[in-house]
Amino acid sequence: MIEIRNEQLFHLYNEKISYIINVLPNQQLGHVYFGPSLGTLAPFDQAYLEKKENKSAGTVKFFEADNLFTLADRFQELPTYGTSDFREGAVSVFEEETPLYVDFKLVAFHCFEGKERKLAQPASFASADESQSIVFELVDQERQLEMALTYTIFKGSGTITRQQTLTNTGSKPRTIQRFLSGVLELKNRDFELLHLSGAWLKERHIKTVPLTQGTISVGSLKGASGHQHNPFVALKEQQATNDTGHVYGANLIYSGNFLAQAEMDEWDNVRLMLGIHPEHFSWQLSQGETFEAPECLFTFTAAGLNGLSQESAQFIEKHVIAPYWQKRQRPIVFNNWEATYFDFNEEKLLTLAQESKALGMECFVLDDGWFGKRNDDRSSLGDWVADPAKFPKGIGSFAEKIHAMQLQLGIWFEPEMVSPDSQLYQEHPEWVVKHPYERISVGRGQFVLDFANPAVVEAIFEAMQKVILETKLDYIKWDMNRNITEAYSPYLAEQGISQTEFYHRYILGLYRLYEKILAAFPTLLIEGCAGGGGRYDLGILFYSPQIWPSDDSDAVERLAIQSGTLLGYPLSSFSNHVSAAPNHQVGRATSLVFRQTVAMFGPLGYELDLFHLSEAEKQAIKSQIVFYKKQRRLLTFGTFYQLQQLDHANETTWAVYDPQNEEALIAFFRVLAQANPTAEDFLPAAFLNARQVYQVNGETVSGQLLRQLGLRKPYQFNAVNHGTAQVTGDFQSFVYQLQAKKGVE
């Protein structure tokens, strides 16, 4: 619902949230409120909201004649630096070397329903009965610029989206130096900035930094959203818990360089902004040209971190992930990588496939090493033709044999990369991202292809299309193992386009390749990957409904990775593999049960040498797969809860709940055993129905008791309880199955 009052106040609201924009005295857009729904505003509420009779001291007046108006202390929707506001702004435009202190005034607005999904550039979408949007048309007449600012509110969602475009209506070129997608201004509520940070093999760990006067920022300059930081951030009250407290989430539907920052001024006003990173970015607009920024999401919840997790997941699953894959069952995969690495032939792969089928798996994923002369990671990228030494009858013949086993087939590609020894590089050295300098950085023995060049994108599409058609491919694992250095496009140089446009044009080229593949093969399942979780963002999820979250498959490390990821992304968006013990990334040995229990949350897979399993291990895998298939919908699309505070390093408890069927599955994990632990402890499950009665692993317990007292933690071995201990040693896991008793309430 969108309320418009006297063309001066605009109220976007539903049953969960309200977002209010007003027109400031200078005709710019101001921000009034974002938080719990206010419902329909009364006329006196409007008057109360519009009242502004005081001004902060030590400020510069915007108008000489108005002693009360300054932008220094006003909440704004489109702040710019230098016109009585000295904080960092969202927009900066230059004419040659001269800054234009832009002044966008509201001249018109219009509303519409629905939001079309377009493959060309990732953004949210919704049907006409699910969303309403308002477009503000803003003009800076003196500088001959036009801005369109679009806000969309969605039925039943705590998320609001924002999109913006800038058009040059003048005859002189204009250069955008900074064009951040989202701005949210709030009064400080003892906030801390929550962000997901880490590194390769330990992505998206939860970090928090209390706000103080000044600026806190995270971002990426790697040409991808990166392993080190993620575009998802949040402002949370420091006292917020899993289930209580105000939390404001923000995310960007984008896969390239980004900046997210929170600035607090001397009056405890907080400005949260995110968008394309302004470092090494500018974009020239000639007359009549328009630039479109990536879409930004803002989410509010008063239900703590679980509320944020659930609002984010529900929105992404319904309004970002492709409709075909929404609530659609994902196959249980077997990936050959850690079983064979590069040492395989067709016979070996077919034997692995037969064994995986016998264990209950549904899709065989052929990882790196199938093409060119790829016997290590220093060769053949770009030559997407099967190695005849490994596949004597071709990749099509191999695919037929896999499909004859009633298995789906997946194949690994790294479309954005090229090896120096490849035929592609020998024929087109100008297609590589390479500065004219003599020296060039080489990462992982490979170069990055210039996806700012449309001819490169077209050539890679044609090569991939041939393989997809020949194999009748079901699944692609799309990898990207090398970040961009010495960013320079020979193509842009030829076209006379500034190299500061390269990073964004590269991402647009990436999206163009996704668009072409999915337009031709709309039901193809693509799993995103970038050296693991180096491009885990909403831009990729728009095309790839699931992403490989980390190259680290160690179950202990995955507890932290997945707990962080689940704050901003749904269960269905990351794939999990049961791998070998000792683990190949950290050398840690954990039990098969522990690894399986961690991996069953979300789309499940296995990635280990099936030839070295004991009969007992094979039977355990069969049993787990049978269990997973019965619970797959709940474990992939259920409502997710964290039952323990996220700073509890030694214990983690995940829950998935289906409120319609009144069923839940809860997994308790303890990393290290404790000496002489307490004999009895409990895990409150506040999300359960207090009026319901549940079967819990065979016991009957009321929902009220489970909410208030909780599930009894598994008895830990304490040196004397040999007959009653349920878990022992390090790396413990325990699963609770809950089902409401029919006819009892």
XYZ file of C-alpha atoms in Angstrom:
745
model
C 0.000 0.000 0.000
C 1.252 3.496 -0.863
C -0.340 6.533 0.792
C 0.292 9.941 -0.768
C -0.567 13.008 1.328
C -0.731 16.426 -0.365
C 2.076 15.328 -2.691
C 4.402 16.080 0.218
C 4.467 12.855 2.211
C 4.688 9.311 0.820
C 3.969 6.316 3.034
C 4.840 2.817 1.793
C 3.490 0.217 4.177
C 2.144 -3.285 4.678
C 1.304 -5.331 7.766
C 4.997 -5.541 8.743
C 6.755 -2.282 7.878
C 6.320 1.391 7.086
C 8.712 3.514 5.043
C 7.996 7.254 4.892
C 9.492 9.824 2.521
C 8.762 13.550 2.552
C 9.568 16.570 0.416
C 12.077 18.906 2.055
C 11.879 22.716 1.810
C 14.409 22.626 -1.052
C 12.198 20.099 -2.923
C 14.671 17.279 -2.392
C 13.484 13.979 -0.931
C 13.805 13.513 2.806
C 13.635 10.362 4.868
C 11.177 10.279 7.770
C 10.754 6.737 9.067
C 11.532 3.058 8.529
C 10.356 0.520 11.068
C 7.294 -1.357 12.347
C 4.111 -0.777 10.362
C 2.180 2.360 11.322
C -0.928 1.443 9.352
C -2.928 4.230 7.750
C -1.706 7.600 8.999
C -4.143 10.011 10.612
C -4.009 13.669 9.447
C -2.603 14.759 12.811
C 0.136 12.110 12.496
C 1.138 13.655 9.200
C 1.335 17.085 10.807
C 3.425 15.645 13.629
C 5.849 14.000 11.218
C 6.253 17.133 9.106
C 6.921 19.442 12.043
C 10.505 20.708 12.115
C 11.089 23.763 14.311
C 14.663 23.346 15.419
C 18.118 23.270 13.840
C 21.395 21.864 15.090
C 24.095 24.329 16.084
C 27.290 24.876 14.144
C 25.688 24.215 10.767
C 25.406 26.023 7.441
C 21.973 27.181 6.277
C 20.869 25.863 2.883
C 18.809 29.019 2.183
C 19.798 32.450 3.387
C 16.156 33.255 4.160
C 15.416 30.048 6.123
C 17.128 29.956 9.499
C 15.887 26.442 10.316
C 16.803 24.503 7.197
C 20.153 22.809 6.742
C 21.010 19.459 5.209
C 23.590 18.879 7.925
C 21.048 17.298 10.282
C 18.229 16.269 7.934
C 17.555 12.668 6.973
C 17.725 12.419 3.188
C 17.001 9.833 0.522
C 19.665 11.086 -1.885
C 22.356 12.920 0.079
C 25.171 14.710 -1.712
C 28.338 16.092 -0.226
C 29.071 19.790 0.024
C 25.744 21.645 0.092
C 25.478 22.205 3.865
C 25.922 18.438 4.417
C 29.552 17.496 5.058
C 29.030 13.771 5.473
C 29.832 11.404 2.633
C 27.135 11.479 -0.021
C 25.591 8.866 -2.274
C 25.995 10.735 -5.572
C 28.892 12.655 -7.062
C 28.930 13.955 -10.646
C 31.653 15.914 -12.428
C 31.942 17.945 -15.617
C 35.533 17.311 -16.642
C 37.461 18.219 -13.451
C 34.703 20.349 -11.933
C 32.409 18.875 -9.267
C 28.712 19.483 -9.821
C 27.003 19.904 -6.467
C 23.860 18.260 -7.731
C 20.483 19.461 -6.490
C 17.746 17.005 -7.466
C 14.254 18.426 -7.001
C 11.043 16.422 -7.168
C 9.026 17.310 -10.272
C 6.688 14.315 -10.656
C 5.921 10.821 -9.434
C 3.840 7.852 -10.479
C 2.915 4.448 -9.071
C 2.575 1.019 -10.634
C 1.906 -2.564 -9.583
C 4.042 -5.618 -10.251
C 7.724 -5.870 -11.109
C 8.841 -7.751 -14.202
C 11.733 -10.207 -14.096
C 14.309 -9.438 -16.787
C 17.328 -11.666 -17.378
C 19.524 -8.825 -18.646
C 20.249 -7.348 -15.207
C 19.491 -8.983 -11.863
C 16.805 -7.358 -9.727
C 13.842 -8.362 -7.607
C 10.521 -9.194 -9.239
C 6.892 -9.676 -8.224
C 3.429 -10.133 -9.680
C 0.909 -7.289 -9.812
C -0.867 -8.457 -6.659
C 2.404 -8.824 -4.714
C 4.001 -5.394 -4.980
C 3.493 -1.668 -5.434
C 6.136 0.767 -6.600
C 6.507 4.520 -6.675
C 8.864 6.296 -9.066
C 10.109 9.749 -8.092
C 11.207 11.870 -11.029
C 13.910 14.260 -9.860
C 15.490 16.988 -11.955
C 18.536 19.186 -11.552
C 17.622 21.739 -14.189
C 20.724 23.892 -13.832
C 23.076 20.939 -14.321
C 20.788 19.211 -16.850
C 20.498 15.882 -15.058
C 17.493 13.684 -14.337
C 17.177 11.019 -11.666
C 14.520 8.319 -11.406
C 14.290 6.831 -7.920
C 12.032 3.774 -7.559
C 10.885 2.194 -4.291
C 8.949 -1.078 -4.134
C 7.068 -2.557 -1.199
C 6.021 -6.207 -1.227
C 3.011 -7.970 0.209
C 3.796 -9.685 3.512
C 7.493 -8.771 3.445
C 9.714 -6.773 5.778
C 11.896 -5.773 2.810
C 11.709 -2.679 0.641
C 13.776 -2.252 -2.532
C 15.281 0.779 -4.196
C 16.505 1.320 -7.757
C 17.863 4.462 -9.380
C 18.919 5.749 -12.779
C 20.728 8.931 -13.814
C 20.298 10.548 -17.242
C 22.311 13.341 -18.825
C 19.883 15.692 -20.594
C 22.506 18.301 -21.438
C 24.857 18.609 -24.383
C 28.073 18.297 -22.354
C 29.378 14.935 -21.104
C 28.994 14.264 -17.397
C 31.056 11.800 -15.364
C 29.594 9.855 -12.459
C 32.239 9.438 -9.769
C 30.014 7.962 -7.067
C 26.548 6.445 -7.366
C 25.647 4.373 -4.326
C 22.415 2.412 -4.628
C 21.014 2.601 -1.128
C 20.803 5.146 1.682
C 19.115 4.587 5.031
C 19.202 7.277 7.727
C 18.318 6.424 11.325
C 18.733 7.708 14.847
C 21.270 5.606 16.706
C 19.658 2.936 18.897
C 22.928 1.745 20.394
C 23.614 0.118 17.038
C 26.487 -2.052 15.983
C 27.351 -2.880 12.391
C 27.056 -6.596 11.706
C 28.927 -7.858 8.665
C 30.004 -11.203 7.217
C 33.760 -11.350 6.774
C 36.613 -13.824 6.516
C 38.875 -15.251 3.827
C 39.165 -18.138 1.423
C 38.207 -21.321 3.346
C 36.530 -19.290 6.123
C 33.997 -17.026 4.435
C 31.111 -15.082 6.006
C 31.957 -15.327 9.676
C 29.777 -13.029 11.770
C 31.560 -9.861 12.941
C 30.117 -6.903 14.851
C 31.528 -3.411 15.436
C 29.784 -0.892 17.744
C 29.034 2.413 16.035
C 30.811 5.502 17.236
C 31.233 8.937 15.712
C 32.936 8.332 12.387
C 32.695 5.806 9.556
C 32.912 2.014 9.477
C 33.053 0.318 6.091
C 33.489 -3.037 4.392
C 33.769 -3.752 0.702
C 35.578 -5.407 -2.170
C 37.927 -4.195 -4.908
C 38.650 -7.648 -6.352
C 36.263 -7.492 -9.301
C 33.877 -9.742 -7.362
C 31.978 -9.447 -4.107
C 34.828 -11.453 -2.581
C 35.762 -13.933 0.138
C 36.780 -11.204 2.584
C 33.484 -9.298 2.860
C 29.892 -9.714 1.700
C 27.374 -7.126 0.429
C 24.959 -8.161 3.197
C 25.285 -5.990 6.321
C 22.984 -5.053 9.189
C 22.530 -2.463 11.896
C 21.443 -4.206 15.077
C 20.786 -3.012 18.586
C 23.674 -4.237 20.706
C 21.241 -5.903 23.102
C 19.346 -7.664 20.315
C 19.118 -11.436 20.695
C 18.192 -14.216 18.321
C 14.499 -13.461 18.857
C 14.207 -9.865 20.100
C 15.467 -6.432 19.167
C 15.443 -4.074 16.211
C 17.623 -5.089 13.274
C 17.955 -3.347 9.896
C 19.429 -5.473 7.114
C 20.816 -4.240 3.801
C 21.965 -6.065 0.686
C 22.868 -5.362 -2.914
C 21.825 -7.330 -5.992
C 25.291 -7.126 -7.496
C 28.388 -9.293 -7.967
C 31.223 -6.800 -8.434
C 33.176 -4.271 -6.396
C 31.005 -2.890 -3.615
C 31.103 -0.576 -0.616
C 28.914 -0.781 2.492
C 29.442 1.840 5.152
C 27.838 3.260 8.276
C 28.627 6.827 9.307
C 27.510 8.366 12.605
C 27.711 12.116 13.073
C 28.043 14.291 16.162
C 24.282 14.139 16.801
C 24.039 10.331 16.691
C 22.482 10.358 13.235
C 23.418 7.181 11.363
C 23.757 7.006 7.583
C 23.983 3.499 6.110
C 24.934 3.391 2.420
C 25.889 0.678 -0.047
C 26.506 0.344 -3.748
C 29.222 0.083 -6.384
C 32.578 0.887 -4.789
C 33.616 4.383 -5.948
C 37.315 3.444 -5.942
C 38.507 2.867 -9.529
C 35.009 3.619 -10.808
C 33.575 6.367 -12.940
C 31.061 6.370 -15.780
C 30.728 8.915 -18.545
C 27.272 9.954 -19.682
C 26.973 11.651 -23.038
C 23.816 13.491 -23.987
C 20.740 11.291 -23.574
C 22.612 8.406 -21.939
C 21.405 6.725 -18.746
C 23.226 4.788 -16.037
C 21.351 2.256 -13.903
C 22.660 1.360 -10.448
C 22.272 -2.126 -8.946
C 19.153 -2.612 -6.857
C 19.417 -2.282 -3.078
C 17.356 -4.061 -0.396
C 16.525 -2.788 3.091
C 14.896 -5.110 5.620
C 13.457 -4.372 9.057
C 12.533 -6.743 11.851
C 11.821 -6.337 15.555
C 12.348 -10.083 16.048
C 16.138 -10.128 16.372
C 18.571 -12.082 14.248
C 16.191 -14.961 13.556
C 13.675 -12.411 12.324
C 16.289 -10.915 10.002
C 17.297 -14.368 8.755
C 13.703 -15.332 8.004
C 12.725 -12.044 6.367
C 15.827 -12.190 4.155
C 15.248 -15.829 3.207
C 11.565 -15.394 2.421
C 12.199 -12.351 0.247
C 15.079 -13.913 -1.703
C 13.265 -17.195 -2.285
C 10.150 -15.433 -3.566
C 11.480 -12.325 -5.304
C 15.103 -12.990 -6.379
C 15.578 -16.704 -7.134
C 14.204 -17.780 -10.521
C 10.547 -18.881 -10.386
C 11.395 -22.272 -11.896
C 13.619 -23.112 -8.916
C 11.425 -21.720 -6.161
C 10.529 -24.599 -3.819
C 11.808 -27.057 -6.439
C 13.631 -30.152 -5.196
C 17.413 -30.047 -5.729
C 19.264 -33.247 -6.643
C 21.610 -35.025 -4.234
C 24.930 -34.763 -6.046
C 28.117 -36.740 -6.114
C 31.080 -34.555 -7.096
C 34.225 -36.396 -8.180
C 36.730 -33.656 -7.253
C 38.084 -34.863 -3.903
C 37.738 -38.480 -5.035
C 39.962 -38.109 -8.107
C 41.231 -34.546 -8.535
C 42.752 -34.592 -12.068
C 43.581 -38.305 -12.022
C 40.690 -39.968 -13.831
C 39.478 -41.513 -17.049
C 36.021 -42.405 -18.290
C 36.089 -45.904 -16.819
C 36.992 -44.632 -13.358
C 34.266 -41.992 -13.483
C 31.611 -44.461 -14.602
C 32.508 -46.782 -11.735
C 32.171 -43.880 -9.292
C 28.856 -42.954 -10.873
C 27.532 -46.502 -10.499
C 28.583 -46.558 -6.859
C 26.996 -43.153 -6.180
C 23.761 -44.333 -7.785
C 23.768 -47.468 -5.628
C 24.097 -45.287 -2.529
C 21.066 -43.203 -3.534
C 22.598 -40.117 -5.137
C 20.854 -38.438 -8.061
C 23.332 -36.301 -10.014
C 26.938 -37.009 -11.024
C 29.004 -33.809 -11.229
C 32.159 -34.025 -13.334
C 34.492 -31.420 -11.881
C 37.699 -29.834 -13.199
C 39.998 -31.757 -15.559
C 37.692 -33.045 -18.324
C 38.758 -30.678 -21.148
C 41.800 -29.808 -23.247
C 44.936 -31.355 -21.736
C 43.940 -30.425 -18.214
C 46.010 -32.649 -15.915
C 46.731 -29.878 -13.429
C 45.410 -26.385 -12.710
C 47.893 -24.647 -15.043
C 46.486 -25.678 -18.403
C 43.698 -25.574 -21.006
C 41.159 -23.127 -19.554
C 39.209 -21.652 -22.449
C 39.399 -24.803 -24.589
C 36.030 -26.305 -23.684
C 36.451 -29.532 -25.662
C 36.716 -32.920 -23.932
C 40.171 -34.463 -23.534
C 40.227 -37.452 -25.959
C 42.713 -39.264 -23.720
C 40.119 -39.299 -20.925
C 37.002 -39.581 -23.092
C 37.957 -41.587 -26.206
C 34.394 -41.561 -27.556
C 33.710 -37.967 -26.587
C 31.872 -36.249 -23.783
C 28.503 -36.950 -25.421
C 29.042 -40.702 -25.180
C 30.016 -40.359 -21.518
C 26.882 -38.306 -20.853
C 24.689 -40.973 -22.453
C 26.117 -43.588 -20.093
C 25.510 -41.385 -17.047
C 21.935 -40.686 -18.098
C 21.406 -44.406 -18.782
C 22.091 -44.973 -15.068
C 19.132 -42.673 -14.329
C 21.527 -40.048 -13.017
C 21.548 -36.373 -13.909
C 24.838 -34.989 -15.210
C 26.663 -31.882 -14.088
C 29.877 -30.436 -15.550
C 32.374 -27.904 -14.177
C 33.220 -24.773 -16.176
C 35.358 -21.745 -15.438
C 34.018 -19.549 -18.241
C 35.743 -16.294 -17.286
C 39.295 -17.656 -17.356
C 41.917 -18.689 -19.889
C 45.242 -20.524 -19.591
C 48.352 -19.188 -21.371
C 48.828 -22.538 -23.157
C 45.261 -22.707 -24.475
C 44.333 -22.489 -28.123
C 41.930 -19.673 -27.234
C 44.760 -17.559 -25.821
C 47.054 -18.322 -28.750
C 44.366 -17.139 -31.165
C 43.147 -14.165 -29.123
C 45.743 -12.779 -26.694
C 43.891 -9.451 -26.954
C 40.903 -11.019 -25.173
C 42.723 -11.048 -21.832
C 42.458 -8.427 -19.097
C 45.994 -7.088 -19.403
C 47.563 -3.673 -18.982
C 50.061 -2.603 -21.682
C 52.803 -2.798 -19.038
C 55.393 -5.471 -19.720
C 54.740 -7.244 -16.419
C 51.438 -9.031 -15.828
C 50.249 -10.741 -12.662
C 49.352 -14.400 -13.039
C 47.009 -15.982 -10.532
C 46.665 -19.774 -10.355
C 48.432 -19.994 -13.719
C 45.588 -18.277 -15.553
C 44.407 -14.974 -16.971
C 40.995 -13.322 -16.767
C 39.040 -12.965 -19.987
C 37.824 -9.488 -20.896
C 34.084 -9.813 -20.372
C 33.706 -6.101 -21.103
C 34.202 -7.214 -24.716
C 30.933 -8.579 -26.211
C 32.868 -10.764 -28.673
C 34.508 -12.635 -25.782
C 31.174 -13.303 -24.105
C 29.708 -14.543 -27.382
C 32.643 -16.895 -28.038
C 32.438 -18.442 -24.565
C 28.681 -18.855 -24.890
C 29.077 -20.711 -28.184
C 31.691 -23.045 -26.685
C 29.558 -23.795 -23.623
C 26.402 -24.211 -25.691
C 28.045 -26.970 -27.746
C 28.872 -28.948 -24.599
C 25.425 -28.391 -23.074
C 23.718 -29.622 -26.234
C 26.063 -32.571 -26.763
C 25.642 -33.817 -23.188
C 21.994 -32.829 -22.636
C 23.387 -31.243 -19.516
C 21.338 -30.918 -16.336
C 23.699 -28.956 -14.097
C 26.653 -26.580 -14.347
C 29.140 -25.829 -11.615
C 30.311 -22.330 -12.597
C 33.658 -21.523 -10.991
C 35.845 -18.395 -10.881
C 39.203 -18.931 -9.173
C 41.168 -15.790 -9.910
C 40.523 -12.144 -9.085
C 41.297 -9.262 -11.413
C 44.620 -7.410 -11.245
C 45.957 -4.578 -13.442
C 42.393 -4.042 -14.616
C 42.615 -2.947 -18.236
C 40.476 -3.833 -21.227
C 42.098 -3.650 -24.675
C 38.569 -3.558 -26.086
C 37.586 -0.472 -24.076
C 40.839 1.203 -25.104
C 39.977 0.589 -28.766
C 36.486 1.994 -28.223
C 37.783 5.103 -26.459
C 35.960 4.190 -23.242
C 37.533 4.993 -19.884
C 39.148 2.073 -18.067
C 37.366 3.216 -14.904
C 34.220 1.700 -16.432
C 35.875 -1.703 -16.800
C 34.903 -3.394 -13.529
C 31.210 -2.644 -13.958
C 31.231 -3.506 -17.662
C 32.912 -6.811 -16.775
C 30.036 -7.688 -14.418
C 27.489 -6.680 -17.054
C 29.288 -9.032 -19.462
C 29.104 -11.814 -16.871
C 25.368 -11.240 -16.522
C 25.059 -11.251 -20.315
C 26.588 -14.742 -20.470
C 24.214 -15.979 -17.769
C 21.323 -14.405 -19.672
C 22.260 -16.108 -22.949
C 22.690 -19.534 -21.347
C 19.446 -19.394 -19.372
C 17.482 -17.983 -22.291
C 18.596 -21.028 -24.297
C 18.360 -23.540 -21.419
C 15.848 -22.169 -18.880
C 15.703 -25.315 -16.695
C 19.466 -25.782 -16.428
C 20.568 -25.804 -12.778
C 23.635 -23.595 -12.353
C 25.578 -23.692 -9.104
C 27.670 -20.579 -8.595
C 31.198 -20.849 -7.259
C 34.187 -18.523 -7.030
C 37.033 -20.392 -5.393
C 34.280 -21.417 -3.010
C 32.360 -18.462 -1.585
C 34.147 -15.595 -3.329
C 31.032 -14.397 -5.144
C 28.196 -15.273 -2.794
C 25.732 -12.505 -3.572
C 22.230 -11.784 -4.828
C 23.452 -10.998 -8.335
C 24.616 -14.596 -8.732
C 21.584 -16.038 -6.897
C 19.324 -14.319 -9.421
C 20.771 -16.696 -12.036
C 22.120 -19.561 -9.908
C 19.631 -20.742 -7.276
C 22.456 -22.243 -5.231
C 26.103 -21.387 -4.600
C 29.042 -23.415 -3.314
C 29.600 -21.504 -0.052
C 33.246 -22.394 0.557
C 36.035 -24.617 -0.702
C 36.330 -25.688 2.935
C 34.055 -28.689 3.426
C 35.249 -29.325 6.992
C 32.074 -29.733 9.039
C 33.357 -27.707 12.009
C 34.297 -24.746 9.839
C 30.981 -25.037 7.998
C 29.135 -24.405 11.287
C 30.507 -20.853 11.329
C 30.276 -20.331 7.557
C 26.671 -21.479 7.319
C 25.548 -19.710 10.496
C 26.803 -16.444 9.030
C 25.419 -17.113 5.568
C 21.969 -17.904 6.952
C 21.615 -14.418 8.427
C 21.276 -12.979 4.938
C 20.534 -15.869 2.576
C 18.147 -18.863 2.495
C 18.919 -22.504 3.266
C 18.193 -23.431 -0.336
C 20.954 -21.119 -1.585
C 24.017 -23.097 -0.506
C 25.100 -26.637 -1.294
C 26.786 -28.869 1.266
C 29.031 -31.853 0.653
C 29.993 -34.666 2.971
C 33.726 -35.002 2.388
C 36.532 -37.229 3.636
C 38.101 -37.486 7.070
C 40.707 -36.229 7.652
C 39.351 -33.218 5.795
C 41.416 -32.135 2.772
C 41.398 -28.423 3.697
C 42.218 -28.421 7.427
C 43.256 -32.016 8.160
C 40.600 -32.451 10.849
C 39.010 -35.862 11.398
C 35.336 -35.869 12.342
C 32.821 -38.689 12.379
C 30.695 -39.482 9.354
C 27.563 -38.771 11.406
C 28.817 -35.302 12.375
C 29.679 -34.470 8.754
C 26.338 -35.756 7.510
C 24.346 -33.825 10.098
C 26.016 -30.525 9.185
C 25.672 -31.163 5.438
C 21.979 -32.072 5.454
C 20.898 -28.446 6.023
C 20.305 -27.247 2.456
C 20.991 -29.040 -0.860
C 23.030 -32.173 -0.050
C 25.991 -33.709 -1.826
C 28.905 -36.090 -1.320
C 32.505 -35.487 -2.366
C 34.852 -38.270 -1.265
C 36.467 -41.412 -2.614
C 33.700 -44.005 -2.634
C 36.241 -46.777 -3.355
C 37.772 -46.396 0.108
C 34.582 -46.624 2.146
C 33.907 -49.551 4.445
C 30.648 -51.459 4.130
C 29.495 -49.865 7.386
C 30.173 -46.386 5.973
C 28.314 -47.200 2.758
C 25.330 -48.384 4.755
C 25.440 -45.206 6.850
C 25.436 -43.107 3.668
C 22.503 -45.068 2.252
C 20.564 -44.586 5.476
C 21.315 -40.878 5.634
C 20.234 -40.349 2.032
C 16.958 -42.186 2.682
C 16.400 -39.961 5.724
C 17.326 -36.820 3.779
C 14.956 -37.618 0.927
C 12.089 -37.906 3.412
C 13.037 -34.587 5.027
C 14.390 -32.792 1.936
C 11.643 -30.181 1.640
C 11.885 -29.271 5.321
C 15.701 -29.151 5.261
C 15.824 -27.040 2.099
C 12.823 -24.739 2.431
C 11.817 -24.856 6.106
C 11.845 -21.758 8.320
C 15.304 -21.557 9.874
C 16.104 -20.705 13.511
C 19.285 -20.394 15.527
C 18.517 -21.672 19.036
C 21.759 -20.547 20.677
C 23.396 -17.140 20.668
C 25.832 -16.784 17.801
C 28.750 -15.934 20.093
C 28.507 -19.386 21.719
C 31.603 -20.720 19.978
C 31.550 -24.304 21.236
C 27.876 -25.080 20.663
C 25.541 -24.456 17.732
C 21.915 -25.455 17.342
C 20.061 -25.188 14.037
C 16.331 -25.724 13.628
C 14.071 -25.906 10.583
C 10.339 -25.651 11.083
C 7.256 -26.149 8.945
C 4.414 -24.289 10.696
C 1.794 -25.714 8.335
C 2.575 -29.338 9.116
C 3.742 -28.544 12.663
C 6.992 -30.433 12.227
C 10.581 -29.511 12.991
C 14.059 -30.925 12.752
C 16.673 -29.624 15.176
C 20.400 -30.413 15.217
C 22.638 -29.759 18.205
C 26.413 -29.543 17.689
C 29.218 -29.397 20.249
C 32.739 -28.941 18.889
C 34.820 -29.891 21.942
C 33.851 -32.196 24.776
C 33.824 -30.801 28.310
C 35.209 -32.403 31.441
C 32.577 -33.189 34.090
C 29.744 -31.349 32.304
C 26.408 -30.511 33.883
C 24.151 -33.539 34.160
C 21.185 -31.805 32.559
C 20.643 -28.737 30.394
C 17.942 -27.501 28.025
C 17.465 -25.675 24.713
C 14.296 -23.521 24.647
C 12.474 -23.727 21.297
C 10.442 -20.514 21.397
C 9.133 -20.897 17.845
C 6.943 -23.919 18.638
C 3.180 -23.737 19.102
C 2.494 -23.429 22.839
C -0.934 -25.042 22.459
C 0.348 -28.046 20.557
C 1.611 -31.422 21.804
C 4.693 -32.850 20.096
C 6.360 -36.184 19.620
C 10.082 -35.574 20.226
C 12.212 -38.585 19.299
C 9.458 -40.821 20.683
C 8.627 -38.755 23.783
C 5.414 -36.742 24.170
C 5.978 -33.146 25.311
C 3.801 -30.034 25.290
C 4.745 -27.091 23.118
C 4.466 -24.819 26.140
C 7.100 -26.818 28.032
C 9.406 -26.933 25.002
C 9.071 -23.176 24.562
C 9.711 -22.282 28.188
C 12.044 -25.027 29.452
C 13.229 -26.516 26.195
C 14.598 -29.649 24.615
C 16.818 -31.691 26.882
C 20.380 -31.503 25.601
C 21.948 -34.891 24.845
C 23.708 -36.389 27.847
C 27.431 -35.872 27.444
C 29.894 -38.513 28.573
C 31.327 -37.579 31.991
C 33.542 -40.604 32.765
C 30.899 -42.379 34.894
C 27.650 -42.331 32.863
C 28.557 -45.219 30.557
C 24.966 -46.427 30.398
C 23.230 -43.102 29.724
C 25.685 -40.939 27.729
C 24.279 -40.027 24.311
C 27.306 -38.163 22.927
C 30.978 -38.587 23.630
C 34.295 -37.128 22.526
C 34.838 -34.058 20.379
C 32.645 -33.106 17.393
C 29.291 -34.178 18.789
C 25.958 -33.965 16.986
C 22.447 -34.925 17.989
C 19.215 -34.685 15.988
C 15.709 -34.067 17.331
C 12.666 -34.853 15.206
C 9.488 -33.099 16.293
C 6.005 -33.770 14.964
C 2.750 -32.380 16.333
C 0.408 -35.120 17.507
C -2.683 -35.156 15.329
C -5.939 -34.396 17.078
C -4.184 -33.163 20.225
C -3.983 -29.474 21.090
